[in-house]
Amino acid sequence: MPLLTITDLQKAYVSPEGSQTHIIDIPHFEMEEGSQIALRGTSGVGKTTFLNLIAGILGADSGRIIIADEEMTALSESGRDRLRAIHIGYIFQTFNLFAGYTALENVMLGMMFGKGIDAGFAQHLLERVGLGDRMGYRPSQLSVGQQQRVAVARAVANRPHLVLADEPTGNLDRHHANEAIALIREICAENNAGLLTVSHDEEILGQFEEATDFAQVNRA
Amino acid sequence: MKKRISLLFIVRRSLRQHALSTLITTLSIALGTGLVMAVIGIKSQSVAAFTGGRIGFDAVLGARGSPLQLVLNTVFHLETSPGNIPWAMYQTMKDDPRVELAVPYALGDNFHGFRIVGTTGTLFTKFEYRDGVRFQAQGGGRFFDPTRQEAVLGNYAARKLGLRLGDNFTPYHGLVFDESMRHDEQYTVVGVLEPTNSPSDRVIWIPIEGIYRMEGHVLRGDGEDYVAQPGQEIPDEHKEVSAVMLKFRNPQIGFIMDATINKQGKVATLAWPIGAVMARLFDKIGWMNQILALVSYLVIVVAGGSILASIYNSINERRREFAILRSLGARRKTVFAVIVLEAASIAALGVIMGFIVYGAIFTAASAIVRAQTGIVLDLLKLHPVFVIAPVCVILLGTIAGVVPAVKAYRTDVATNLTPIS
Ligand SMILES: Nc1ncnc2c1ncn2[C@@H]1O[C@H](COP(=O)(O)OP(=O)(O)O)[C@@H](O)[C@H]1O
Ligand SMILES: [Mg+2]
């Protein structure tokens, strides 16, 4: 059984002029359990929109998204919220950590709406990403690379089946970016989570066995 | 359960992050709640104290005039005396079998603002200021000898004046202290009473003869001026009293006397029942209390508005936070709940601090009431307002949270996850 199956997915935005702009038109897309896929695409082609649809943050206009046997596209908004809380971890280009919370609290917040808070696991994850001695630090007290690692730990905190990474290294320098991708891949593998990464950065994409052009997936 | 605790955790953190506005809104809620509880609590206790128990007498007989003035003057030892009545009226009352207790008061002097009341020993031997409780002299003290220049002091008066057993003092003429009005007579403190938490605590008691014989006092019991001569007995017809304090054998006697003295008679006034006379006073000044209550309700409403405004204004800067929460799987209604809980928490914190405000206002007010009247209000006396006000304020705070919560509820996730670039 595939981890993620997408069929005939469509999404259009209403442009400021009032016309419909089709951003997503994906006849078929599939991910196996535990697999790691990289999608290549320049800015504005709809990568973020695609990930938001999978995460259920955006509702699709039509088509089906099935994650771990549950159909995201058939659910109401709060149903999608629940599915996201249980099945999906999200790593953002800007990390999106909570400024007012410590590293440990940020990771625990990642568990809060899913299967429940497990402080021991949160600590374990921070140790795993090399922040065992920074758990009580707030994002502003951490380097950009460290913030990114907190975001990575948070993304797997709810033991998701699928981790979505949207330009996950966008704010890091080359060296740290490569390290970060390696870490993300390892940690997803360790936690049996599939990984779907989208990026415009060839170097990042080069770290994966293969990278697919988003344009091949998306006809829009 | 776990989720509730987590929500409270988020709420607590966000309150701390907005510490200043949390503090200000909390304080304003505290002020409003404290004010309401104080205004209502103090009013209810004062009304109870001034119209109900701790009086011990049923009625006051005095000169023709305002019953309120009579009661204020004799029971609460405030206000001026409306004048005197002849000793014979006291005698009649004393001998009336329907009257259980008649105690004469003669006023006109003070010591540093504390009133000197001339009376008989009956006050100490028969009068019960509370059911079954009589005046009690503190250790070593006794009641005065009616033939000597001796004084028994109310507890508060003794404490404030710094007078102890064996101390001497000289009365001053008039009910208001005036340095130049000093009498020559010396009085010796022979007793200090145990506290009664009643107006009597502020009184200096001396034998009624003492008032008559105080130099410069003119008696007009029979209409003609008479000045007591040392060593000579004062004929009863010259004596006069400011008031006769009465306790009846049963309430019907009050009705009858009210009819004979107030309606048919022309010389005297019977203030009866004392509680009702005072209740009429409170009715008359009720508007003042209503204004105070209204002001404190307004403070609460404004405080509720400030909860609404401060949280509402913070929503914009927190949209990204809500979006992240949603991206982690929080539902819209969870975000809504966080904001409502935040408002309710501010109200709840304010209510808790409101009890401190209440305590402060009450303590200050009761100190004034005590100094002015001797009546002691009880800070911890329970009143329904201590439940009603907090519940209403927390409810109001929660409702105030709904407006910003709706705004937070509407936050769009996708657009707020990526910073505008
Ligand atoms: N809320 C929106 N309303 C209208 N257009 C949008 C909205 N969000 C994104 N778009 C448009 O959709 C396109 C794809 O955006 P996005 O998915 O963010 O692309 P990418 O992540 O590949 O850079 C862009 O042209 C963008 O202008
Ligand atoms: Mg993007």
CSV table of C-alpha atoms in Angstrom, one decimal, chain A residues 87-183:
chain,number,residue,atom,x,y,z
A,87,HIS,CA,0.3,11.8,9.9
A,88,ILE,CA,2.3,14.8,8.7
A,89,GLY,CA,5.4,16.6,9.8
A,90,TYR,CA,6.3,19.9,8.1
A,91,ILE,CA,9.6,21.6,7.7
A,92,PHE,CA,9.5,25.2,6.4
A,93,GLN,CA,12.0,27.3,4.7
A,94,THR,CA,11.7,29.8,7.5
A,95,PHE,CA,11.5,27.1,10.2
A,96,ASN,CA,8.4,28.7,11.7
A,97,LEU,CA,9.5,28.1,15.3
A,98,PHE,CA,7.6,29.7,18.2
A,99,ALA,CA,9.8,32.6,19.3
A,100,GLY,CA,8.4,32.5,22.9
A,101,TYR,CA,9.2,28.9,23.5
A,102,THR,CA,12.3,26.9,24.2
A,103,ALA,CA,13.7,24.3,21.8
A,104,LEU,CA,12.2,21.6,23.9
A,105,GLU,CA,8.8,23.3,24.1
A,106,ASN,CA,8.8,23.8,20.3
A,107,VAL,CA,9.3,20.1,19.8
A,108,MET,CA,6.6,19.3,22.4
A,109,LEU,CA,4.2,21.6,20.6
A,110,GLY,CA,4.7,19.5,17.6
A,111,MET,CA,3.3,16.6,19.5
A,112,MET,CA,0.4,18.4,21.2
A,113,PHE,CA,-2.3,18.0,18.5
A,114,GLY,CA,-1.3,14.5,17.5
A,115,LYS,CA,-0.8,11.5,19.7
A,116,GLY,CA,0.0,13.5,22.8
A,117,ILE,CA,3.1,14.9,24.4
A,118,ASP,CA,6.0,12.6,25.2
A,119,ALA,CA,8.7,14.7,26.8
A,120,GLY,CA,11.2,11.9,26.8
A,121,PHE,CA,10.9,11.4,23.1
A,122,ALA,CA,11.2,15.2,22.5
A,123,GLN,CA,14.4,15.2,24.5
A,124,HIS,CA,15.6,12.2,22.6
A,125,LEU,CA,15.0,14.0,19.3
A,126,LEU,CA,16.8,17.1,20.4
A,127,GLU,CA,19.8,15.0,21.5
A,128,ARG,CA,19.6,13.2,18.2
A,129,VAL,CA,19.9,16.5,16.2
A,130,GLY,CA,22.8,17.5,18.4
A,131,LEU,CA,21.0,20.0,20.6
A,132,GLY,CA,21.1,18.0,23.9
A,133,ASP,CA,22.7,21.0,25.6
A,134,ARG,CA,20.4,23.6,24.0
A,135,MET,CA,17.0,22.3,25.0
A,136,GLY,CA,16.2,25.3,27.2
A,137,TYR,CA,17.2,27.9,24.6
A,138,ARG,CA,14.8,30.0,22.7
A,139,PRO,CA,15.1,30.3,18.9
A,140,SER,CA,16.6,33.8,19.2
A,141,GLN,CA,19.4,32.3,21.3
A,142,LEU,CA,20.2,29.7,18.7
A,143,SER,CA,22.1,29.9,15.4
A,144,VAL,CA,20.2,29.6,12.2
A,145,GLY,CA,21.5,26.1,11.7
A,146,GLN,CA,20.5,25.1,15.2
A,147,GLN,CA,17.0,26.6,14.7
A,148,GLN,CA,16.7,24.5,11.6
A,149,ARG,CA,17.6,21.4,13.6
A,150,VAL,CA,14.9,22.2,16.1
A,151,ALA,CA,12.5,22.4,13.2
A,152,VAL,CA,13.6,19.0,12.0
A,153,ALA,CA,13.2,17.5,15.4
A,154,ARG,CA,9.7,19.0,15.6
A,155,ALA,CA,8.7,17.7,12.2
A,156,VAL,CA,9.1,14.1,13.4
A,157,ALA,CA,8.0,14.6,16.9
A,158,ASN,CA,4.4,13.4,16.3
A,159,ARG,CA,5.9,10.2,14.7
A,160,PRO,CA,4.4,11.1,11.2
A,161,HIS,CA,4.2,8.8,8.2
A,162,LEU,CA,5.2,11.6,5.9
A,163,VAL,CA,7.5,14.6,6.3
A,164,LEU,CA,7.1,17.5,3.9
A,165,ALA,CA,10.1,19.7,3.5
A,166,ASP,CA,9.6,23.0,1.7
A,167,GLU,CA,13.0,24.5,0.7
A,168,PRO,CA,14.2,23.2,4.0
A,169,THR,CA,17.6,24.7,3.7
A,170,GLY,CA,16.7,28.0,2.2
A,171,ASN,CA,18.2,30.0,5.0
A,172,LEU,CA,21.4,28.0,5.5
A,173,ASP,CA,24.8,28.4,4.0
A,174,ARG,CA,26.1,25.7,1.6
A,175,HIS,CA,27.9,23.6,4.2
A,176,HIS,CA,25.1,23.7,6.8
A,177,ALA,CA,22.5,23.0,4.1
A,178,ASN,CA,24.2,19.8,3.0
A,179,GLU,CA,24.5,18.7,6.6
A,180,ALA,CA,20.8,19.6,7.2
A,181,ILE,CA,19.6,17.5,4.3
A,182,ALA,CA,21.7,14.6,5.5
A,183,LEU,CA,20.2,14.9,8.9
